[in-house]
Amino acid sequence: MAPQNRISLDPKDNGKDSSFLPESWTNKLWPSSSETDGSSFCPCPKVNVLCDRLGEAATCKSGFMPKRYIVAVLACFGFMIQYGIRTNLGIAVVDMVNNHTLGDLQVPAPFHWSQITVGIIHGSFFWGFLLTKVLGGYLAVRFPANRVFGASVLCSACLHMLVPVAADLHYGVLIFIRILQGLSEGMTFPSSYGVLSKWAPPLERSRLTSIMVTGQYAGILFGMPLSGVVTEYAGWPYAFYMYGAFGITWSVIWALCVWESPAKDPTVSEEECLFIEKSLGEFYQGTNHQSTAQDTPWRDILTSPPVYAILVTDTAFKWTLYLLLTNSPSYYMQAFDMQVEASGLITGMPFLFLALCLPVAGSVGDWMRTKEVMTTTNVRRLFNTVGLSVEALCFLIIGCTNSPVASMTLLSVGMASAGLTLASGYNVNALDISPRYASIIMGLSGAIATFSGILCPIVVGTITYDKTAKQWGYVFIISAVILISSVVVYFFLASGETQPWSNPKPRPDDDDADEEDVFVKKSKIPEWMKKPKVPEWLRTAGDGKPSEPEPQDEAAAKDAGKKATDKLMAQPVVDDGSPIDWVDGSTNFVQIAPEDPYMYNTERDF
């Protein structure tokens, strides 16, 4: 089904292209403000919708659920699959390098890799992951973000199915596959913001982002036990095949259901399309502008205080996230002498509470902005400060406690409070300050935050060399200090307003024609097509009289052009064409009223 043509929401744009229509038709298409009671009128060939209030999202539905929420839910499942892929190897490698029993039989390990080799295999993923964070953000701006996001998940899934084969060949081949997986998955997170930048209305950004981000932590929560069950009962290779099949199936569904923007989606309702288009305003009107490396305001991005607020806060939070992901089992085993099974179950509890908190926090943040309880800037500061401060307080108490129950409870509370930050704090802020370049900002942020994943295990291993509870306490106290520092930086540097550099500068070749007369359109022509200059005594104005000298400056040229236009309008117009006169190397075309109105959009078309 071909995409439907959408009409611009700006009546001036439509009027400029429809100046030839009779006044009676234009009045019916675009009524004056008095006829519409001052409301914003959105012309559409199917339905005329009044969307004065951005909160009227309930009327903008496509089927059983608004299409923008379908996009967010599908992105959530995409993240679930990718984060399941990330945790898959950590579970399967236990059977890959250790002997295990199958009934009464002792099954030897298929691979005899050292701990250093296993660590390199795990770390090789981040080598590639770091390189494509910024690249993924740029590609999501340069090309349709939905395609970049879908291709990232698809490539990662296909490579995941090759892991068993690569492991059988040589661990070096497996390392190469892991690097490629990192390169692929590095583009997922920044490109997801490119998708939301065209599908998420400003007052629903927190809610839609929280739905999408929930998939990351749900993937961790469910991915680890699912991989363990498949590995236990079917064998470790089938865990890789399973997630590879999940990713390929999801990619097909994503490609069929998600389009670059509502205006290009033939399945979205006209009401929802107009609602999103109006709410995004000028940014949506400029989505046809294809950014290039030269167009991207790199200097402004790299010197913007709100951008640095996001970078610092994301790096601090990712420190605590990687701390729990990679070291929680070791913490409970070394500090409290727990068994592996018990520590694995407790490790997943904080992420369960985080996943449950995200949608609630996102809805509350959007409600506060919709009801104008606070400005966007203050909402971001509030949620970010409360979320990370509570998490820092919990980490500080954990550093001073010797109770496993208290530690588990505090970790759960701390990660649940972090949901406030992820749903309505810094994690959504890039869409506020620059919807157009949100992908690049989050890509840059993700690249810097990846160093937390690289450095955190090294720092933890250095501090906990004796594997005592006291040394682990130092780890959590240091993490609390990092979080509090990021809270202070974000509070003073953050902003919820669109930055001046967010909108692209107009290109010289995109200048509009002289708009003083709507019937005249001035179109520039290439240098080689311009009429060659001739001596002044040979130049005439078409009536045998010498024309005026060619103007030398811009103001004089504009004045001469208007005079020539007035002269042309006073001349009789032939039936089969328009009078043409050369003025300063430009051509003025006079559009005459058509005799046959059925050549154009008429009342019967509507």
XYZ file of C-alpha atoms in Angstrom:
606
model
C 0.000 0.000 0.000
C 1.522 3.305 -1.028
C 1.978 5.961 1.618
C -0.745 8.587 1.700
C 0.087 12.159 0.790
C -0.145 14.491 3.747
C -1.000 18.178 3.510
C 1.164 20.667 5.358
C -0.405 22.058 8.507
C 0.685 25.566 7.632
C -2.055 27.274 5.561
C 0.533 29.694 4.218
C 2.478 26.824 2.669
C -0.643 25.416 1.076
C -1.808 28.831 -0.025
C 1.504 29.551 -1.692
C 1.139 26.493 -3.904
C -2.595 27.074 -4.492
C -2.606 30.745 -5.379
C -4.312 29.958 -8.663
C -7.439 28.639 -6.927
C -10.531 30.851 -6.861
C -11.063 32.717 -3.620
C -14.218 30.735 -2.856
C -12.247 27.488 -2.892
C -9.394 28.745 -0.723
C -11.877 30.084 1.809
C -13.413 26.641 2.086
C -10.040 24.912 2.369
C -8.434 27.343 4.797
C -11.033 29.387 6.688
C -9.996 32.552 8.416
C -9.443 32.608 12.155
C -12.865 34.217 12.661
C -14.574 31.291 10.965
C -12.763 28.735 13.111
C -13.122 30.651 16.378
C -9.403 31.265 16.483
C -8.552 27.570 16.589
C -5.839 25.883 14.573
C -7.404 24.346 11.489
C -5.727 21.333 9.921
C -6.809 20.726 6.293
C -7.040 17.105 5.250
C -8.752 15.354 2.320
C -10.312 12.799 4.662
C -11.143 14.593 7.861
C -10.922 18.082 9.316
C -9.555 17.894 12.828
C -9.250 20.584 15.455
C -6.293 19.790 17.723
C -6.118 22.875 19.900
C -5.072 20.963 22.976
C -2.104 18.639 22.763
C -3.643 16.571 25.532
C -6.446 15.353 23.256
C -4.456 12.226 22.433
C -7.375 9.954 23.209
C -8.965 10.827 19.878
C -5.774 10.078 17.961
C -5.898 6.307 17.867
C -5.100 3.768 15.214
C -7.050 0.577 15.861
C -6.898 -0.756 19.400
C -3.853 1.353 20.315
C -2.320 4.593 19.005
C 0.348 3.783 16.452
C 3.006 5.710 18.378
C 2.501 3.355 21.322
C 2.764 0.348 19.018
C 6.132 1.723 17.869
C 7.277 2.126 21.498
C 6.143 -1.403 22.455
C 7.891 -2.953 19.450
C 11.065 -1.024 20.341
C 10.699 -2.375 23.896
C 10.676 -5.960 22.591
C 13.667 -5.165 20.395
C 15.634 -4.058 23.455
C 14.481 -7.142 25.376
C 15.956 -9.358 22.675
C 19.220 -7.422 22.486
C 19.789 -7.392 26.224
C 18.886 -11.077 26.343
C 21.582 -11.621 23.722
C 24.083 -9.747 25.913
C 23.382 -11.913 28.963
C 23.177 -15.145 26.964
C 26.913 -15.805 26.734
C 27.440 -15.192 30.449
C 25.067 -18.068 31.258
C 26.111 -20.426 28.466
C 29.836 -20.049 29.090
C 29.422 -21.901 32.416
C 28.634 -25.115 30.512
C 31.099 -24.264 27.769
C 34.193 -24.219 29.979
C 33.205 -26.376 32.991
C 32.512 -30.066 33.433
C 28.916 -30.881 34.303
C 26.750 -33.893 34.967
C 23.935 -35.159 32.788
C 22.028 -37.691 34.847
C 24.659 -40.146 36.034
C 27.129 -39.190 33.329
C 30.011 -36.790 33.753
C 30.169 -34.570 30.671
C 33.568 -32.937 30.055
C 33.805 -29.285 29.110
C 33.816 -28.761 25.330
C 36.319 -25.890 25.614
C 39.389 -25.470 27.790
C 39.700 -21.731 27.983
C 41.456 -19.875 30.793
C 39.721 -17.182 32.839
C 41.755 -14.570 30.993
C 40.478 -15.879 27.657
C 36.875 -15.857 28.908
C 37.371 -12.281 30.143
C 38.701 -11.197 26.750
C 35.717 -12.826 25.016
C 33.340 -10.907 27.286
C 35.235 -7.632 26.937
C 35.598 -7.820 23.159
C 31.919 -6.944 22.833
C 32.576 -3.503 24.331
C 35.436 -2.846 21.915
C 33.010 -2.729 19.029
C 30.185 -1.328 21.153
C 32.213 1.779 21.948
C 33.128 2.541 18.332
C 29.617 2.785 16.873
C 27.793 4.778 19.542
C 28.412 8.147 17.907
C 28.270 6.618 14.423
C 24.843 5.156 15.197
C 23.575 8.564 16.262
C 24.847 10.167 13.072
C 23.375 7.435 10.856
C 20.004 7.849 12.576
C 20.049 11.530 11.581
C 21.371 10.949 8.071
C 19.092 7.986 7.235
C 15.665 6.789 8.437
C 16.158 5.936 12.123
C 13.697 3.037 12.025
C 15.861 1.262 9.439
C 19.045 1.807 11.454
C 17.365 0.444 14.593
C 15.937 -2.608 12.815
C 19.179 -3.366 10.976
C 21.112 -3.195 14.250
C 18.934 -5.834 15.935
C 18.886 -8.021 12.816
C 22.670 -8.037 12.400
C 23.204 -8.793 16.082
C 20.714 -11.692 15.961
C 22.301 -13.218 12.857
C 25.779 -12.962 14.373
C 24.497 -14.524 17.604
C 23.481 -17.658 15.730
C 27.074 -17.984 14.505
C 28.555 -18.072 18.035
C 28.469 -21.911 18.402
C 30.181 -22.360 15.041
C 32.775 -19.676 15.822
C 33.521 -21.254 19.216
C 34.136 -24.644 17.573
C 36.576 -23.099 15.102
C 38.718 -21.063 17.521
C 38.197 -18.610 20.347
C 39.822 -15.953 18.139
C 36.948 -16.325 15.668
C 34.511 -16.009 18.567
C 36.221 -12.806 19.683
C 35.856 -11.437 16.138
C 32.118 -12.281 16.143
C 31.708 -10.570 19.517
C 33.396 -7.429 18.194
C 30.998 -7.396 15.235
C 28.074 -7.844 17.620
C 29.279 -4.855 19.618
C 29.579 -2.788 16.448
C 26.005 -3.689 15.555
C 24.423 -3.182 18.965
C 26.216 0.110 19.513
C 23.835 1.735 17.019
C 20.636 0.504 18.678
C 20.322 2.908 21.588
C 21.049 6.206 19.748
C 18.896 5.219 16.760
C 15.945 4.508 19.065
C 15.926 8.189 19.980
C 15.835 9.012 16.283
C 12.653 6.941 16.018
C 11.041 8.687 18.991
C 12.039 12.112 17.707
C 9.475 11.711 14.907
C 6.848 9.646 16.727
C 6.733 11.037 20.292
C 4.700 14.210 20.947
C 6.507 16.514 23.409
C 4.043 15.879 26.245
C 4.313 12.102 25.844
C 8.080 11.747 25.537
C 8.608 10.508 29.088
C 5.873 7.895 28.786
C 6.974 6.553 25.410
C 10.657 6.581 26.354
C 9.954 4.710 29.602
C 8.024 2.033 27.683
C 10.937 1.616 25.295
C 13.665 1.595 27.964
C 11.758 -0.947 30.069
C 12.761 -3.538 27.491
C 16.424 -3.200 28.425
C 15.940 -4.211 32.040
C 13.177 -6.688 31.303
C 15.623 -8.358 28.914
C 18.134 -8.708 31.748
C 15.471 -9.872 34.182
C 13.990 -12.602 31.962
C 16.966 -13.299 29.731
C 19.201 -14.832 32.388
C 16.743 -17.470 33.692
C 15.480 -18.261 30.176
C 19.023 -18.837 28.926
C 19.704 -21.007 31.979
C 16.664 -23.213 31.362
C 17.452 -23.700 27.664
C 21.116 -24.404 28.418
C 20.198 -26.917 31.108
C 17.607 -28.909 29.169
C 18.536 -28.430 25.496
C 22.248 -27.597 25.493
C 24.200 -24.354 25.362
C 24.164 -23.957 21.522
C 20.364 -23.793 21.478
C 20.364 -20.733 23.722
C 22.157 -18.858 20.927
C 19.885 -20.257 18.227
C 16.809 -19.291 20.258
C 17.753 -15.640 20.651
C 18.912 -15.447 17.043
C 15.490 -16.678 15.903
C 13.797 -14.173 18.218
C 15.800 -11.310 16.728
C 15.165 -12.276 13.093
C 11.416 -12.683 13.695
C 11.226 -9.345 15.473
C 13.135 -7.612 12.636
C 10.586 -8.785 10.079
C 7.687 -7.513 12.203
C 9.460 -4.189 12.790
C 10.156 -3.688 9.084
C 6.502 -4.347 8.206
C 4.916 -2.258 10.962
C 7.146 0.748 11.655
C 7.739 3.624 9.257
C 10.130 6.539 9.424
C 7.466 9.051 10.464
C 3.665 9.264 10.777
C 3.420 11.194 7.501
C 4.925 8.230 5.619
C 2.970 5.515 7.445
C -0.116 4.379 5.480
C -1.551 2.558 8.499
C -1.646 5.450 10.968
C -4.984 7.228 11.331
C -5.297 10.707 9.872
C -6.231 12.086 13.295
C -3.109 10.701 14.957
C -0.886 11.852 12.124
C -2.182 15.407 12.403
C -1.919 15.314 16.189
C 1.755 14.272 16.125
C 2.562 16.607 13.239
C 1.087 19.621 14.983
C 2.576 18.825 18.387
C 6.089 18.538 16.940
C 5.648 21.881 15.163
C 8.615 23.288 13.282
C 10.748 20.210 13.777
C 8.221 18.023 12.001
C 7.899 20.512 9.166
C 11.663 20.184 8.622
C 11.955 16.417 8.672
C 12.631 16.345 4.953
C 15.902 18.139 5.593
C 18.619 15.505 5.216
C 21.491 16.282 7.564
C 25.063 15.720 6.546
C 28.306 15.800 8.479
C 28.679 19.455 7.475
C 25.110 20.314 8.546
C 25.460 18.817 12.032
C 26.390 21.574 14.525
C 29.200 19.592 16.135
C 30.792 22.629 17.766
C 27.515 23.735 19.342
C 26.776 20.220 20.577
C 30.221 19.772 22.106
C 30.093 23.170 23.861
C 26.491 23.012 25.099
C 26.105 22.865 28.941
C 22.823 20.833 28.773
C 24.629 18.234 26.660
C 27.380 17.929 29.261
C 24.738 17.541 31.966
C 23.431 14.482 30.102
C 26.919 13.072 29.470
C 28.011 13.304 33.125
C 24.765 11.890 34.531
C 24.608 9.001 32.066
C 28.218 8.038 32.836
C 27.520 8.073 36.590
C 24.372 5.982 36.326
C 25.996 3.470 33.982
C 28.739 3.005 36.595
C 26.170 1.719 39.091
C 24.381 -0.292 36.419
C 27.524 -2.141 35.321
C 28.491 -2.589 38.975
C 25.304 -4.561 39.623
C 25.351 -6.404 36.301
C 28.893 -7.712 36.560
C 29.630 -7.841 40.289
C 26.408 -8.526 42.215
C 26.858 -12.320 42.346
C 30.467 -11.920 43.477
C 29.414 -9.360 46.088
C 26.869 -11.682 47.727
C 29.178 -14.691 47.529
C 32.233 -12.920 48.956
C 30.600 -10.567 51.464
C 27.833 -12.870 52.751
C 29.027 -16.351 51.694
C 25.899 -17.082 49.629
C 25.515 -19.894 47.130
C 25.538 -19.166 43.408
C 21.861 -20.007 42.914
C 20.721 -17.692 45.728
C 22.946 -14.824 44.635
C 21.683 -15.143 41.059
C 18.074 -14.828 42.199
C 18.815 -11.813 44.397
C 20.749 -10.130 41.573
C 17.630 -10.004 39.400
C 15.383 -8.426 42.055
C 16.587 -4.784 41.663
C 15.982 -4.904 37.911
C 12.441 -6.179 38.486
C 11.613 -3.131 40.599
C 13.332 -0.859 38.081
C 11.257 -2.266 35.219
C 8.040 -1.814 37.225
C 8.859 1.772 38.181
C 9.711 3.040 34.712
C 6.204 3.274 33.131
C 4.738 4.815 36.292
C 7.439 7.465 36.561
C 7.124 8.300 32.862
C 3.359 8.812 33.130
C 3.700 11.017 36.214
C 6.354 13.170 34.520
C 4.191 13.716 31.437
C 1.168 14.479 33.622
C 3.097 17.199 35.480
C 4.143 18.804 32.206
C 0.675 18.518 30.649
C -0.995 20.131 33.675
C 1.794 22.738 33.780
C 2.624 21.881 37.373
C 6.254 22.568 36.482
C 8.240 23.576 33.463
C 10.011 20.883 31.502
C 13.363 21.985 32.930
C 12.166 21.712 36.510
C 10.485 18.352 35.909
C 13.751 16.944 34.572
C 15.714 18.378 37.494
C 13.224 17.083 40.063
C 13.053 13.508 38.789
C 16.785 13.312 38.192
C 17.676 14.731 41.629
C 15.228 12.577 43.588
C 16.005 9.400 41.634
C 19.788 9.504 41.867
C 19.893 10.984 45.378
C 17.777 8.149 46.793
C 19.925 5.623 44.943
C 23.101 7.241 46.316
C 21.666 7.161 49.848
C 20.874 3.451 49.497
C 24.398 2.721 48.253
C 25.863 4.694 51.142
C 23.890 2.641 53.690
C 24.836 -0.612 51.933
C 28.480 0.342 52.374
C 27.942 0.432 56.141
C 25.732 -2.650 56.582
C 26.572 -6.308 57.107
C 23.075 -7.719 56.541
C 22.275 -9.492 53.260
C 18.547 -8.809 53.692
C 19.140 -5.082 54.220
C 21.518 -5.010 51.271
C 19.002 -6.711 48.963
C 16.205 -4.384 50.091
C 18.298 -1.248 49.667
C 19.510 -2.291 46.219
C 15.903 -2.858 45.125
C 14.793 0.526 46.477
C 17.790 2.248 44.925
C 17.204 0.808 41.451
C 13.469 1.535 41.669
C 14.277 5.183 42.425
C 16.643 5.181 39.447
C 13.536 4.553 37.358
C 12.539 8.168 38.061
C 15.764 9.318 36.440
C 15.476 7.057 33.425
C 11.793 7.775 32.774
C 11.595 11.548 33.306
C 15.145 12.711 34.020
C 18.315 12.913 31.972
C 17.433 9.893 29.842
C 14.640 11.820 28.076
C 16.332 15.209 28.130
C 18.027 14.890 24.726
C 14.601 14.906 23.044
C 13.819 18.169 24.849
C 16.922 20.150 23.977
C 17.262 18.894 20.400
C 14.767 16.462 18.864
C 16.662 16.558 15.587
C 20.057 15.637 17.052
C 18.903 13.542 20.020
C 20.390 10.438 18.395
C 23.819 12.038 18.133
C 23.695 13.313 21.725
C 22.717 9.920 23.139
C 25.272 8.198 20.931
C 27.997 10.457 22.283
C 26.706 9.902 25.812
C 26.617 6.133 25.365
C 30.175 6.111 24.019
C 31.524 7.947 27.052
C 29.395 5.889 29.451
C 30.843 2.692 27.969
C 34.102 3.526 29.730
C 32.210 2.945 32.980
C 31.642 -0.650 31.875
C 35.342 -1.006 31.074
C 36.733 0.672 34.195
C 34.225 -0.505 36.808
C 35.374 -4.179 36.921
C 39.008 -3.070 37.087
C 38.380 -0.661 39.979
C 36.234 -3.209 41.829
C 38.857 -5.926 41.402
C 41.577 -3.588 42.685
C 39.626 -2.564 45.803
C 38.291 -6.041 46.705
C 41.580 -7.900 46.441
C 40.954 -9.602 49.832
C 37.273 -10.287 49.035
C 36.010 -8.941 52.362
C 32.691 -7.251 53.199
C 34.539 -4.103 54.317
C 36.231 -3.724 50.941
C 32.926 -4.174 49.168
C 31.564 -1.414 51.399
C 34.188 0.945 49.984
C 32.979 0.104 46.473
C 29.403 1.166 47.271
C 30.512 4.322 49.077
C 32.601 5.398 46.071
C 29.581 4.721 43.814
C 27.401 6.917 46.065
C 29.881 9.793 45.765
C 29.869 9.454 41.957
C 26.059 9.626 41.890
C 25.859 12.703 44.143
C 28.453 14.499 42.010
C 26.390 13.881 38.874
C 23.250 15.178 40.621
C 24.951 18.509 41.344
C 26.275 18.850 37.781
C 22.908 18.061 36.230
C 20.969 20.421 38.504
C 23.011 23.452 37.447
C 23.611 22.656 33.765
C 20.420 20.936 32.640
C 17.717 22.548 30.509
C 14.394 21.373 29.144
C 14.143 23.977 26.395
C 14.998 23.456 22.744
C 18.467 24.825 22.080
C 19.015 27.455 19.337
C 21.389 25.182 17.413
C 18.790 22.407 17.210
C 17.153 23.746 14.048
C 19.275 23.590 10.869
C 20.328 26.803 9.212
C 18.594 27.492 5.882
C 20.688 26.792 2.822
C 21.378 29.587 0.351
C 19.745 27.671 -2.499
C 16.537 27.219 -0.477
C 15.620 30.915 -0.358
C 12.051 31.609 -1.339
C 11.126 33.898 -4.152
C 9.867 37.430 -3.771
C 6.654 36.984 -1.782
C 5.246 40.485 -2.251
C 3.060 39.257 -5.107
C 1.667 35.724 -4.709
C 1.079 35.465 -8.453
C 4.760 35.874 -9.300
C 7.335 33.209 -8.561
C 10.943 34.072 -9.149
C 13.076 31.069 -10.003
C 16.834 31.293 -10.254
C 18.617 29.723 -13.159
C 22.175 28.398 -13.518
C 24.926 30.731 -14.626
C 25.382 28.960 -17.951
C 21.700 29.464 -18.813
C 21.633 33.156 -18.031
C 21.099 35.563 -20.872
C 24.469 36.972 -21.992
C 25.038 40.622 -21.354
C 24.842 42.859 -24.432
C 25.707 46.502 -24.974
C 23.269 48.904 -23.406
C 22.317 50.453 -26.733
C 21.113 47.022 -27.919
C 19.050 46.250 -24.816
C 15.320 46.910 -25.131
C 12.318 46.304 -22.918
C 10.355 44.537 -25.632
C 8.705 47.722 -26.930
C 11.608 49.025 -28.957
C 12.673 51.454 -26.266
C 16.017 51.150 -24.475
C 15.668 49.490 -21.120
C 17.052 50.918 -17.917
C 20.678 50.112 -16.962
C 21.173 46.864 -15.123
C 21.177 47.478 -11.325
C 24.429 46.873 -9.503
C 23.293 46.219 -5.912
C 20.697 43.944 -4.332
C 18.243 46.684 -3.304
C 18.261 48.200 -6.778
C 17.841 44.756 -8.331
C 14.803 44.066 -6.162
C 13.260 47.407 -7.067
C 13.918 46.827 -10.759
C 12.370 43.397 -10.521
C 9.177 44.821 -9.024
C 8.966 47.471 -11.716
C 9.372 44.826 -14.386
C 6.680 42.731 -12.728
C 4.251 45.658 -12.670
C 4.971 46.269 -16.359
C 4.340 42.622 -17.181
C 1.072 42.570 -15.228
C -0.126 45.579 -17.219
C 0.506 43.814 -20.553
C -2.157 41.647 -22.165
C -1.704 37.904 -21.642
C -1.951 35.511 -24.562
C -4.018 32.341 -24.236
C -1.222 29.858 -24.616
C 1.477 31.357 -22.438
C 2.749 34.081 -20.157
C 4.883 37.150 -20.877
C 8.529 36.635 -20.020
C 11.094 39.295 -19.281
C 14.679 39.039 -18.204
C 15.410 40.886 -14.976
C 18.826 40.489 -13.346
C 19.379 37.013 -14.719
C 16.049 35.669 -13.410
C 12.790 34.601 -14.994
C 9.378 35.819 -13.788
C 6.518 33.487 -14.552
C 3.001 34.887 -14.382
C 0.391 32.281 -13.481
C -2.945 32.937 -15.158
C -6.273 31.650 -13.906
C -7.237 28.350 -15.611
C -10.308 28.064 -17.760
C -10.879 24.436 -16.801
C -11.121 24.175 -13.003
C -11.166 20.372 -13.148
C -7.451 20.450 -13.827
C -6.945 21.313 -10.168
C -8.332 20.372 -6.782
C -11.974 21.404 -6.717
C -14.871 21.069 -4.359
C -15.784 17.678 -5.742
C -12.339 16.382 -4.651
C -13.262 17.075 -1.089
